[in-house]
Every structure is written in structure tokens, then in C-alpha cells.
Short mmCIF file of C-alpha atoms (C1' of nucleotides) in Angstrom, two decimals:
data_model
loop_
_atom_site.label_atom_id
_atom_site.label_comp_id
_atom_site.label_asym_id
_atom_site.label_seq_id
_atom_site.Cartn_x
_atom_site.Cartn_y
_atom_site.Cartn_z
CA MET A 1 145.86 126.89 202.53
CA ASP A 2 147.91 124.50 200.44
CA GLY A 3 147.51 120.72 200.08
CA ASP A 4 150.64 118.73 200.93
CA ALA A 5 151.90 116.75 197.90
CA PHE A 6 148.26 116.94 196.96
CA PHE A 7 147.90 114.50 194.04
CA VAL A 8 149.96 111.84 195.79
CA ALA A 9 148.07 112.46 199.04
CA CYS A 10 144.79 111.78 197.21
CA GLU A 11 146.25 108.55 195.84
CA VAL A 12 147.29 107.46 199.34
CA SER A 13 143.86 108.33 200.67
CA LYS A 14 142.31 106.19 197.90
CA ASN A 15 144.75 103.37 198.47
CA PRO A 16 146.25 103.40 202.00
CA SER A 17 148.76 100.67 201.16
CA LEU A 18 150.77 103.42 199.47
CA ARG A 19 151.25 105.24 202.77
CA GLY A 20 154.84 105.80 203.82
CA LYS A 21 156.17 104.78 200.41
CA PRO A 22 158.01 106.91 197.86
CA ALA A 23 155.52 107.65 195.07
CA VAL A 24 154.91 110.16 192.29
CA THR A 25 152.07 110.94 189.92
CA GLY A 26 152.46 112.05 186.32
CA GLU A 27 153.10 108.81 184.49
CA GLU A 28 150.78 109.88 181.66
CA ARG A 29 152.64 113.15 181.15
CA GLY A 30 156.11 111.68 181.24
CA ILE A 31 157.25 113.85 184.15
CA ALA A 32 156.75 113.78 187.93
CA THR A 33 153.92 116.20 188.76
CA ALA A 34 153.45 115.45 192.46
CA ILE A 35 155.98 113.81 194.73
CA SER A 36 155.41 112.15 198.10
CA TYR A 37 157.60 113.35 200.96
CA GLU A 38 159.27 109.94 201.03
CA ALA A 39 160.21 110.33 197.35
CA LYS A 40 161.38 113.91 197.97
CA ALA A 41 163.67 112.57 200.67
CA LEU A 42 165.26 110.27 198.09
CA GLY A 43 166.02 113.26 195.88
CA VAL A 44 163.14 113.16 193.40
CA SER A 45 162.22 116.65 192.24
CA ARG A 46 159.28 118.18 190.41
CA GLY A 47 159.41 117.86 186.64
CA MET A 48 161.84 114.97 186.65
CA PRO A 49 161.29 112.78 183.55
CA ILE A 50 159.71 109.40 184.34
CA PHE A 51 162.33 107.43 182.38
CA GLN A 52 165.02 109.02 184.55
CA LEU A 53 163.05 108.14 187.66
CA LYS A 54 162.76 104.50 186.67
CA LYS A 55 166.48 104.36 186.06
CA ASN A 56 167.74 106.24 189.13
CA PHE A 57 164.99 105.58 191.67
CA PRO A 58 163.63 102.08 191.02
CA SER A 59 161.92 102.00 194.43
CA VAL A 60 159.64 104.93 193.56
CA ILE A 61 156.06 104.00 192.70
CA ILE A 62 154.85 105.76 189.57
CA LEU A 63 151.14 106.51 189.28
CA PRO A 64 149.04 107.91 186.47
CA GLY A 65 147.11 111.08 187.28
CA ASP A 66 143.46 110.69 188.22
CA TYR A 67 142.18 114.23 187.84
CA ALA A 68 138.53 113.45 188.42
CA THR A 69 139.37 112.19 191.90
CA TYR A 70 141.67 115.13 192.65
CA ALA A 71 138.88 117.53 191.68
CA LEU A 72 136.53 115.79 194.15
CA TYR A 73 139.04 115.96 197.00
CA SER A 74 139.69 119.57 196.08
CA GLN A 75 136.01 120.49 196.35
CA LYS A 76 135.59 118.70 199.66
CA MET A 77 138.72 120.36 201.04
CA PHE A 78 137.40 123.82 200.10
CA ASP A 79 133.97 122.96 201.48
CA VAL A 80 135.54 122.45 204.91
CA VAL A 81 137.00 125.97 204.75
CA ARG A 82 133.59 127.34 203.77
CA ARG A 83 132.21 126.11 207.08
CA TYR A 84 134.19 128.95 208.69
CA THR A 85 133.98 131.76 206.13
CA ASP A 86 132.18 132.33 202.85
CA THR A 87 135.02 134.36 201.38
CA VAL A 88 137.02 131.57 199.78
CA GLU A 89 138.98 131.91 196.57
CA GLU A 90 139.84 128.64 194.84
CA TYR A 91 143.25 129.60 193.54
CA SER A 92 144.25 126.23 192.13
CA ILE A 93 143.21 122.62 192.54
CA ASP A 94 145.12 122.34 195.83
CA GLU A 95 145.26 125.91 197.10
CA CYS A 96 142.80 128.47 198.34
CA PHE A 97 142.79 131.89 199.94
CA ALA A 98 140.17 132.66 202.57
CA ASP A 99 139.35 135.81 204.48
CA LEU A 100 138.72 135.09 208.16
CA THR A 101 138.54 138.73 209.23
CA GLY A 102 135.97 139.21 211.94
CA TRP A 103 134.99 135.58 212.40
CA GLN A 104 136.58 135.01 215.82
CA LYS A 105 133.69 136.52 217.73
CA PRO A 106 130.75 134.88 215.97
CA LEU A 107 132.56 131.52 216.01
CA ARG A 108 133.89 132.04 219.56
CA MET A 109 137.32 130.87 218.50
CA THR A 110 140.71 132.43 218.00
CA TYR A 111 142.06 132.46 214.46
CA ARG A 112 144.48 129.71 215.46
CA GLU A 113 141.61 127.58 216.74
CA ILE A 114 139.67 128.08 213.49
CA LEU A 115 142.70 126.94 211.49
CA GLU A 116 143.33 123.99 213.76
CA ASN A 117 139.72 122.91 213.29
CA ILE A 118 139.98 123.19 209.51
CA LYS A 119 143.11 121.05 209.49
CA LYS A 120 141.55 118.49 211.81
CA GLU A 121 138.36 118.18 209.80
CA ILE A 122 140.21 117.81 206.52
CA LYS A 123 142.43 115.16 208.05
CA GLU A 124 139.49 113.24 209.51
CA GLU A 125 137.19 113.48 206.51
CA LEU A 126 139.64 113.23 203.62
CA ASP A 127 142.67 111.62 205.19
CA ILE A 128 145.03 114.22 203.71
CA THR A 129 147.04 117.02 205.31
CA VAL A 130 147.26 120.69 204.43
CA SER A 131 149.58 123.53 205.37
CA ILE A 132 148.04 126.82 206.38
CA GLY A 133 149.45 130.32 206.64
CA LEU A 134 147.67 133.21 208.31
CA ALA A 135 148.82 136.74 207.52
CA PRO A 136 147.58 140.26 206.76
CA THR A 137 148.07 139.89 202.97
CA LYS A 138 147.92 137.14 200.35
CA THR A 139 151.63 137.39 199.60
CA LEU A 140 152.54 137.01 203.27
CA ALA A 141 150.02 134.19 203.70
CA LYS A 142 151.85 132.39 200.89
CA VAL A 143 155.12 132.83 202.73
CA ALA A 144 153.48 131.52 205.90
CA SER A 145 151.88 128.47 204.26
CA LYS A 146 155.21 127.44 202.72
CA TRP A 147 157.09 128.13 205.95
CA CYS A 148 156.25 124.81 207.53
CA LYS A 149 155.25 121.86 205.38
CA PRO A 150 153.71 119.31 205.54
CA ASP A 151 150.89 119.71 208.04
CA GLY A 152 152.03 123.21 209.04
CA LEU A 153 150.29 126.13 210.66
CA THR A 154 152.19 129.41 210.56
CA ILE A 155 151.00 132.83 211.62
CA ILE A 156 152.68 136.00 210.41
CA SER A 157 151.57 139.25 212.01
CA LYS A 158 152.34 142.87 211.26
CA GLU A 159 154.65 142.87 214.25
CA ASN A 160 156.75 139.82 213.43
CA SER A 161 156.67 139.82 209.60
CA HIS A 162 160.25 141.06 209.11
CA GLU A 163 161.63 138.19 211.20
CA PHE A 164 160.12 135.78 208.68
CA LEU A 165 161.05 137.82 205.62
CA LEU A 166 164.71 137.87 206.65
CA LYS A 167 164.82 134.13 206.09
CA VAL A 168 162.91 134.01 202.79
CA PRO A 169 165.15 133.98 199.70
CA ILE A 170 163.91 136.42 197.09
CA TYR A 171 163.23 133.65 194.55
CA ASN A 172 160.76 132.02 196.96
CA VAL A 173 158.45 135.01 196.97
CA TRP A 174 155.16 134.39 195.16
CA GLY A 175 155.31 136.26 191.85
CA ILE A 176 159.08 136.61 191.69
CA GLY A 177 160.51 134.16 189.20
CA PRO A 178 164.00 133.39 187.91
CA SER A 179 164.32 136.49 185.74
CA THR A 180 163.31 139.04 188.36
CA SER A 181 165.31 137.20 191.05
CA GLN A 182 168.45 137.55 188.99
CA PHE A 183 167.80 141.23 188.45
CA LEU A 184 167.14 141.82 192.15
CA MET A 185 170.20 139.86 193.27
CA ARG A 186 172.34 142.00 191.00
CA HIS A 187 171.03 144.92 193.05
CA ASP A 188 171.97 143.11 196.24
CA ILE A 189 168.39 142.20 197.13
CA LYS A 190 168.71 138.64 198.37
CA THR A 191 165.75 138.17 200.70
CA ALA A 192 162.12 139.19 200.87
CA HIS A 193 163.16 141.48 203.69
CA ASP A 194 165.66 143.30 201.43
CA LEU A 195 162.90 143.92 198.90
CA ALA A 196 160.34 145.06 201.47
CA ASN A 197 162.86 147.56 202.83
CA LYS A 198 163.56 149.30 199.50
CA ASP A 199 161.92 152.68 199.19
CA LYS A 200 158.91 153.27 197.01
CA ALA A 201 160.79 155.41 194.48
CA TRP A 202 163.31 152.64 193.83
CA ILE A 203 160.58 150.05 193.28
CA GLU A 204 158.66 152.29 190.91
CA HIS A 205 161.75 153.20 188.96
CA PHE A 206 163.18 149.72 188.45
CA LEU A 207 160.17 147.39 188.52
CA SER A 208 156.73 147.14 186.96
CA LYS A 209 153.29 147.13 188.48
CA PRO A 210 153.00 143.50 189.65
CA TYR A 211 156.21 143.90 191.66
CA PHE A 212 155.02 147.13 193.18
CA ASP A 213 151.99 145.17 194.41
CA ILE A 214 154.25 142.47 195.86
CA TRP A 215 156.32 145.14 197.60
CA GLN A 216 153.20 146.62 199.18
CA GLU A 217 151.95 143.22 200.28
CA LEU A 218 155.28 142.30 201.85
CA ASN A 219 154.86 145.51 203.82
CA CYS A 220 151.51 144.32 205.17
CA LEU A 221 149.40 146.46 202.85
CA SER A 222 146.78 144.23 201.27
CA VAL A 223 146.28 145.12 197.59
CA ARG A 224 145.39 141.73 196.16
CA ALA A 225 141.75 141.12 196.87
CA ILE A 226 140.37 137.69 197.60
CA ASP A 227 138.04 136.76 194.78
CA PRO A 228 135.36 134.34 196.00
CA GLU A 229 133.62 134.11 192.61
CA ALA A 230 133.55 130.55 191.37
CA LYS A 231 135.40 130.29 188.12
CA ASN A 232 132.92 129.10 185.56
CA SER A 233 134.50 130.07 182.27
CA TYR A 234 137.83 130.66 180.57
CA ALA A 235 139.59 133.76 179.36
CA SER A 236 141.56 131.56 176.98
CA ILE A 237 141.90 127.95 175.95
CA GLN A 238 145.26 126.56 174.99
CA LYS A 239 146.37 123.27 173.46
CA THR A 240 150.04 122.52 172.94
CA LYS A 241 152.10 119.46 172.22
CA THR A 242 155.79 118.73 172.30
CA PHE A 243 157.06 116.08 169.94
CA HIS A 244 160.37 114.40 169.50
CA PRO A 245 162.55 114.51 167.65
CA PRO A 246 162.23 118.24 166.91
CA THR A 247 161.61 119.02 163.25
CA LYS A 248 161.45 121.66 160.54
CA ASN A 249 159.05 119.65 158.38
CA ILE A 250 156.24 122.02 157.37
CA PRO A 251 153.47 119.49 156.64
CA PHE A 252 154.13 117.84 159.99
CA LEU A 253 154.09 121.15 161.87
CA LEU A 254 150.83 122.13 160.16
CA SER A 255 149.36 118.79 161.08
CA GLU A 256 150.35 119.28 164.72
CA LEU A 257 148.74 122.71 164.65
CA SER A 258 145.67 121.12 163.11
CA LYS A 259 145.49 118.74 166.06
CA ASN A 260 145.98 121.62 168.51
CA VAL A 261 143.19 123.60 166.85
CA GLU A 262 140.82 120.66 166.86
CA ALA A 263 141.40 119.95 170.54
CA ALA A 264 141.04 123.61 171.54
CA CYS A 265 137.84 124.00 169.51
CA LEU A 266 136.38 120.84 171.01
CA LYS A 267 136.90 122.25 174.50
CA ALA A 268 135.56 125.65 173.48
CA ARG A 269 132.38 124.12 172.06
CA HIS A 270 131.97 122.07 175.19
CA TYR A 271 131.81 125.30 177.21
CA HIS A 272 129.77 127.07 174.50
CA LEU A 273 132.58 129.50 173.89
CA ALA A 274 133.95 131.00 170.70
CA ALA A 275 137.10 133.02 170.13
CA LYS A 276 137.54 136.44 168.59
CA ARG A 277 141.29 135.91 168.39
CA VAL A 278 143.34 132.84 167.65
CA HIS A 279 146.97 132.77 168.64
CA PHE A 280 149.39 130.09 167.49
CA PHE A 281 153.08 129.54 168.03
CA LEU A 282 156.06 127.46 167.09
CA LYS A 283 158.60 126.82 169.83
CA THR A 284 162.18 126.27 168.74
CA GLN A 285 164.71 123.82 170.07
CA GLU A 286 166.15 126.75 172.03
CA PHE A 287 162.77 127.32 173.74
CA ARG A 288 162.07 130.53 171.85
CA TYR A 289 158.51 131.24 170.83
CA HIS A 290 157.43 132.65 167.48
CA ALA A 291 153.79 133.51 167.40
CA ILE A 292 151.01 135.27 165.56
CA GLU A 293 147.55 136.30 166.64
CA ILE A 294 144.74 136.24 164.10
CA PRO A 295 141.66 138.39 164.72
CA PHE A 296 138.27 137.12 163.51
CA LEU A 297 135.33 139.36 162.70
CA SER A 298 132.88 136.95 164.27
CA PRO A 299 133.76 134.51 167.06
CA VAL A 300 134.97 131.07 165.94
CA ASN A 301 135.16 127.58 167.43
CA LEU A 302 135.32 125.44 164.29
CA PRO A 303 138.67 124.13 163.09
CA GLU A 304 137.63 124.33 159.44
CA ILE A 305 137.32 128.11 159.77
CA ILE A 306 140.51 128.62 161.75
CA LEU A 307 142.97 126.33 159.97
CA PRO A 308 142.99 128.05 156.55
CA GLN A 309 143.80 131.33 158.27
CA ILE A 310 146.69 129.75 160.15
CA GLU A 311 148.05 128.26 156.95
CA LYS A 312 147.84 131.67 155.32
CA VAL A 313 150.19 133.31 157.84
CA PHE A 314 152.25 130.26 158.79
CA ASN A 315 155.25 131.52 156.82
CA LYS A 316 155.43 134.64 158.92
CA VAL A 317 156.45 132.60 161.96
CA TYR A 318 158.24 129.71 160.27
CA ARG A 319 161.96 129.93 159.50
CA SER A 320 163.61 127.12 157.59
CA ASP A 321 166.84 127.60 159.56
CA ARG A 322 165.17 126.68 162.83
CA ILE A 323 164.12 123.38 164.32
CA TYR A 324 160.91 123.21 166.32
CA ARG A 325 159.95 121.08 169.34
CA THR A 326 156.42 122.26 170.15
CA THR A 327 153.39 123.77 168.47
CA GLY A 328 150.47 125.38 170.24
CA VAL A 329 147.19 127.17 169.73
CA THR A 330 145.36 129.54 172.06
CA LEU A 331 141.77 130.64 171.62
CA ARG A 332 141.49 134.13 173.10
CA GLU A 333 138.84 136.70 173.85
CA LEU A 334 136.30 133.96 174.36
CA ILE A 335 132.67 134.90 174.05
CA SER A 336 129.70 132.94 175.24
CA GLN A 337 128.02 131.32 172.24
CA ARG A 338 124.65 130.15 173.46
CA VAL A 339 123.20 131.94 170.45
CA THR A 340 125.17 131.81 167.23
CA GLN A 341 125.51 134.91 165.16
CA PRO A 342 125.81 134.80 161.40
CA ASP A 343 128.72 136.81 160.09
CA LEU A 344 128.36 139.81 157.87
CA PHE A 345 129.21 138.24 154.55
CA GLY A 346 126.65 135.53 154.22
CA ASN A 347 128.87 132.71 155.39
CA SER A 348 126.25 131.67 157.85
CA ILE A 349 124.86 128.83 155.74
CA LYS A 350 128.27 127.21 155.39
CA THR A 351 128.94 127.79 159.08
CA ASP A 352 125.58 126.36 160.06
CA SER A 353 126.23 123.10 158.29
CA LEU A 354 129.70 122.88 159.83
CA GLU A 355 128.12 123.46 163.21
CA MET A 356 125.73 120.61 162.62
CA ILE A 357 128.61 118.33 161.66
CA HIS A 358 130.45 119.29 164.82
CA GLU A 359 127.43 118.71 167.00
CA GLN A 360 127.43 115.16 165.69
CA ILE A 361 131.18 114.79 166.15
CA ASP A 362 130.97 116.09 169.69
CA SER A 363 128.31 113.56 170.57
CA LEU A 364 130.41 110.77 169.03
CA GLU A 365 133.33 111.90 171.16
CA GLU A 366 131.15 111.68 174.22
CA LYS A 367 129.98 108.22 173.31
CA PHE A 368 133.21 106.61 172.13
CA GLY A 369 135.94 108.63 173.80
CA ARG A 370 138.29 111.33 172.71
CA HIS A 371 139.54 111.81 169.18
CA VAL A 372 137.47 109.09 167.52
CA VAL A 373 136.83 111.57 164.76
CA HIS A 374 139.35 114.09 163.50
CA LEU A 375 140.28 116.14 160.49
CA ALA A 376 142.33 114.57 157.74
CA SER A 377 144.77 117.44 158.18
CA THR A 378 145.56 116.11 161.64
CA GLN A 379 146.41 112.69 160.26
CA LYS A 380 150.11 113.28 159.69
CA SER A 381 150.80 113.85 163.36
CA LEU A 382 148.86 110.74 164.32
CA ASN A 383 150.73 108.60 161.79
CA ARG A 384 153.95 109.54 163.45
CA LYS A 385 152.55 108.63 166.81
CA VAL A 386 151.40 105.24 165.56
CA LYS A 387 154.94 104.51 164.43
CA GLY A 388 156.06 104.95 168.00
CA THR A 389 155.32 102.77 170.95
CA ASP A 390 151.77 103.88 171.59
CA SER A 391 150.10 100.78 170.21
CA ASN A 392 146.73 101.56 171.74
CA ASP A 393 146.10 104.00 168.95
CA LEU A 394 146.38 101.25 166.37
CA ASP A 395 143.19 99.71 167.64
CA ARG A 396 141.23 102.83 167.07
CA ASP A 397 138.79 103.12 164.24
CA LEU A 398 139.67 106.34 162.55
CA LEU A 399 137.20 108.31 160.58
CA PHE A 400 138.37 111.03 158.25
CA LEU A 401 136.64 114.17 157.24
"C1'" DT B 1 165.59 112.11 175.45
"C1'" DC B 2 167.81 117.73 179.82
"C1'" DT B 3 163.36 121.12 180.51
"C1'" DG B 4 155.11 119.14 179.92
"C1'" DG B 5 150.71 121.49 179.67
"C1'" DG B 6 147.26 124.98 180.86
"C1'" DG B 7 146.51 129.34 182.44
"C1'" DT B 8 146.79 134.95 183.55
"C1'" DC B 9 148.69 139.46 183.37
"C1'" DC B 10 151.70 143.10 181.77
"C1'" DT B 11 154.62 146.01 178.68
"C1'" DA B 12 157.25 147.80 174.74
"C1'" DG B 13 156.81 149.41 170.58
"C1'" DG B 14 154.64 149.79 166.02
"C1'" DA B 15 150.68 151.64 163.42
"C1'" DC B 16 147.70 155.06 162.95
"C1'" DC B 17 145.28 159.43 163.79
"C1'" DC B 18 144.77 164.49 164.49
"C1'" DT C 1 160.68 175.15 155.19
"C1'" DC C 2 163.33 170.18 156.36
"C1'" DT C 3 159.01 166.03 159.39
"C1'" DG C 4 156.44 168.32 166.42
"C1'" DG C 5 153.60 166.46 169.99
"C1'" DG C 6 149.96 163.93 171.90
"C1'" DG C 7 146.84 160.34 171.87
"C1'" DT C 8 144.72 155.47 171.16
"C1'" DC C 9 144.77 150.82 169.70
"C1'" DC C 10 146.85 146.53 168.73
"C1'" DT C 11 150.05 142.62 168.95
"C1'" DA C 12 154.30 139.93 170.00
"C1'" DG C 13 156.49 138.30 173.58
"C1'" DG C 14 158.02 138.08 178.38
"C1'" DA C 15 157.22 136.61 183.08
"C1'" DC C 16 155.07 134.04 186.29
"C1'" DC C 17 151.88 130.65 188.40
"C1'" DC C 18 150.25 125.66 189.48
#
DNA sequence: TCTGGGGTCCTAGGACCC
DNA sequence: TCTGGGGTCCTAGGACCC
């Protein structure tokens, strides 16, 4: 099940005067993240920069994202599905997989009737529409849910699956992106049907495991399980930021990384997580990544511990003949940190006092909003921002550590 | 001012060991 | 007599998703 233009649909539900009008969300990000069907009809596409939209599509209404509301709608939407089965995997904010196997008899409904009820209840209770696909595997259900949008209901069975797959271009298959599409097209595989019909030996020889799974699923063999476990933690936490113009200025790049690290650590502490590995990257003007991963003996979530290590190896990724557009930090191998462990070399006293400082900072953040307090090493990137048009930041009281 | 931000999973190849 | 063969672990980077 897939929400139709989900973020925009939530906005319309909140404010019905938007109904029937071309609208997008994503003002705060600078690109269109969700697009109403009316805006799609005008030619607005996903990822289009907002400035371009204002210029070329002045009739389009541009809305800032309201993620708290979307999360509420999302939960209510999934709750409706849970009235009919308890095996529901929340795949993203607007998509879920559900296993209906065996429920016709207890519910005294056909599968189609169950799906029609789900759609009806969501429409009545939330005033949004969804598109649903029913099929023997997740991959085919994805094909089915995209088949007819918005407000669609498509059923693919073992018997009729190839009729659908004949009309699905290979690049529209879930899990097959631009790179693999190009490779497959060079081998004359243009549709999902072409791929499904290749023999096993060919798939295994030319493609890797994820594509073997896709191949099996297109052939009605379910290998991707539905995972109904609620996601309550993270495998990794990433913070990245693109700036313009791109630069090769080392102090500025380090300051951006400092900001990334601070933001990632703040989130990690909020979930009581700490990282055994910290990965950071510089992204060049040509969209190439240069990265390093730093292992830590004991898990970390304090920027003061992480930043010196990043500075130490920064030169291994930095090249003075390149210009960079983005920096980013990922905290990996996250471990639950309800109880803190002192490290082996007696650094625990220093760490303890840093932890106390951060407890205070975190509570200030909660009270006064984000980024009221930050490291002095982050200051350079904020200065640059202040010079720009974002005058709100000028009003902030900044406190330096 | 062409192309944001936050995730997950997989693989090739180097390092190291016996 | 001139570096074989097999194994594990780790990391950089690619690919894809929403």
C-alpha cells in the first residue's frame, strides 16, 4: 500500500481549500519533495528546485513540510491496515507491506473486499487516498501498487503476472536503479518480463545477490519476508549538508564536518545510542565521494571525542585539486548506551564531565530549540550562513564552548 | 544555482594469518 | 630454491530506496 502524493495529501486533508490546486511540499529543503497530481499535470517533477518552480510554475502553491503531521497520518493509515492483519511492515512513512494470507475465511471477505474496505476506511477517516497492489511477492506487489495511481487497486496473480511484467520497463522495477538498468538494457533486457525470463545461470553469472532475489520474486517466489517488527532504533545516523558555492577551504570544510558531527551526536544521545565507528566524507563538485571510517575502542556520541580523530585523518580524504560541495558524517555500529562504560585507558573521568555538559546542552536544546548551543569549531559554517539571506539566525543568542 | 537528506545492503580487494 | 593456497577480517565505495 502506497499513499498518493502523501505529504501533499496530508496538507489538503488539513486544509481542504488546497484541494484541486497544484501544490508541492519541500519549501524548507529547497526542492519539491511531494507533488499534487494537479502540479504533476503541469509538468512539475520530483526534486525540482523551488526557485525554478517559482519561475516556471507561478501558479503552484509551495508548502513547507510538516513532518509531525505526516507521521500522525502515517500511523493512522497503518492502523487501518492492522484491523485486517497483524503482519504489517512499515516500509516508509507512506508505504507498508502487509500479509493477508489466510484472512479471507475468518473475515468472510475476498481479498479484493478486504482491500476495498481498507481504502474506504482510510478515505473516510483521513480524507486521503492510497494505491494498493496485491500479489504473491513484495516485488510484484510493488509493481501492482504502482500500476494504477492514484486511488488504485491492482491484483497480480501467479497466472497473469507475465501480462503485467511485459509492460513494466526494467528501470521501474523496485531495486533496479539507473546503473543496473543500463547494464540490463545493453543485454537486451528492456522489461521486467525480459528479466524474469532469463535463466538462473545467467542471473547468477552476471548479477549479484539482491538481483537474484528480485529475479525470484518476479517469478512469484517470495524470498523477501515481511518484517512486522516496529523499528525502534537505528543502524546508523547520518548528517550531511550541501553548501554553495562549493569550496576547497579546509577550515570551512572542517567546520561543516564539526556541525555534522554535533547534529549526529545530538540525535544519537537522544536515542541513547553510541557509535563504534564514525564515517565521514567529502563530496566533490563531480558528485564523487571520498570517505574514511574511524573505529573507536569504546562507543562514542560526544563531538569532542570524535572531532580530533576526524581532523587527524582529514588529509587522507582531502585533495587540494578538488572542490567540494557537501560534507557528511555517519555514526555506525550503534550500540545502546543506557549504561555508560568507561574506556580502558582511564579517560572515563574526562568523558564523564563531557557527558554532564552534554546532558545540560541537550536539555537547553529541548527548552530553547535546536542549535542554541554549539561548538566553537562549528562557528565558521554558521558565519557563512549568517552572511546569506537567512536572517533568522541573526536573532539567535549564540553560546560558544 | 542543474542534481537534498536520511537510510540499508552488498562487494571487491587489501591486510593479515597459517 | 625464486614467493603456493586457503582462510578471515576490515573498509571504501557503489547501488538503491523513500
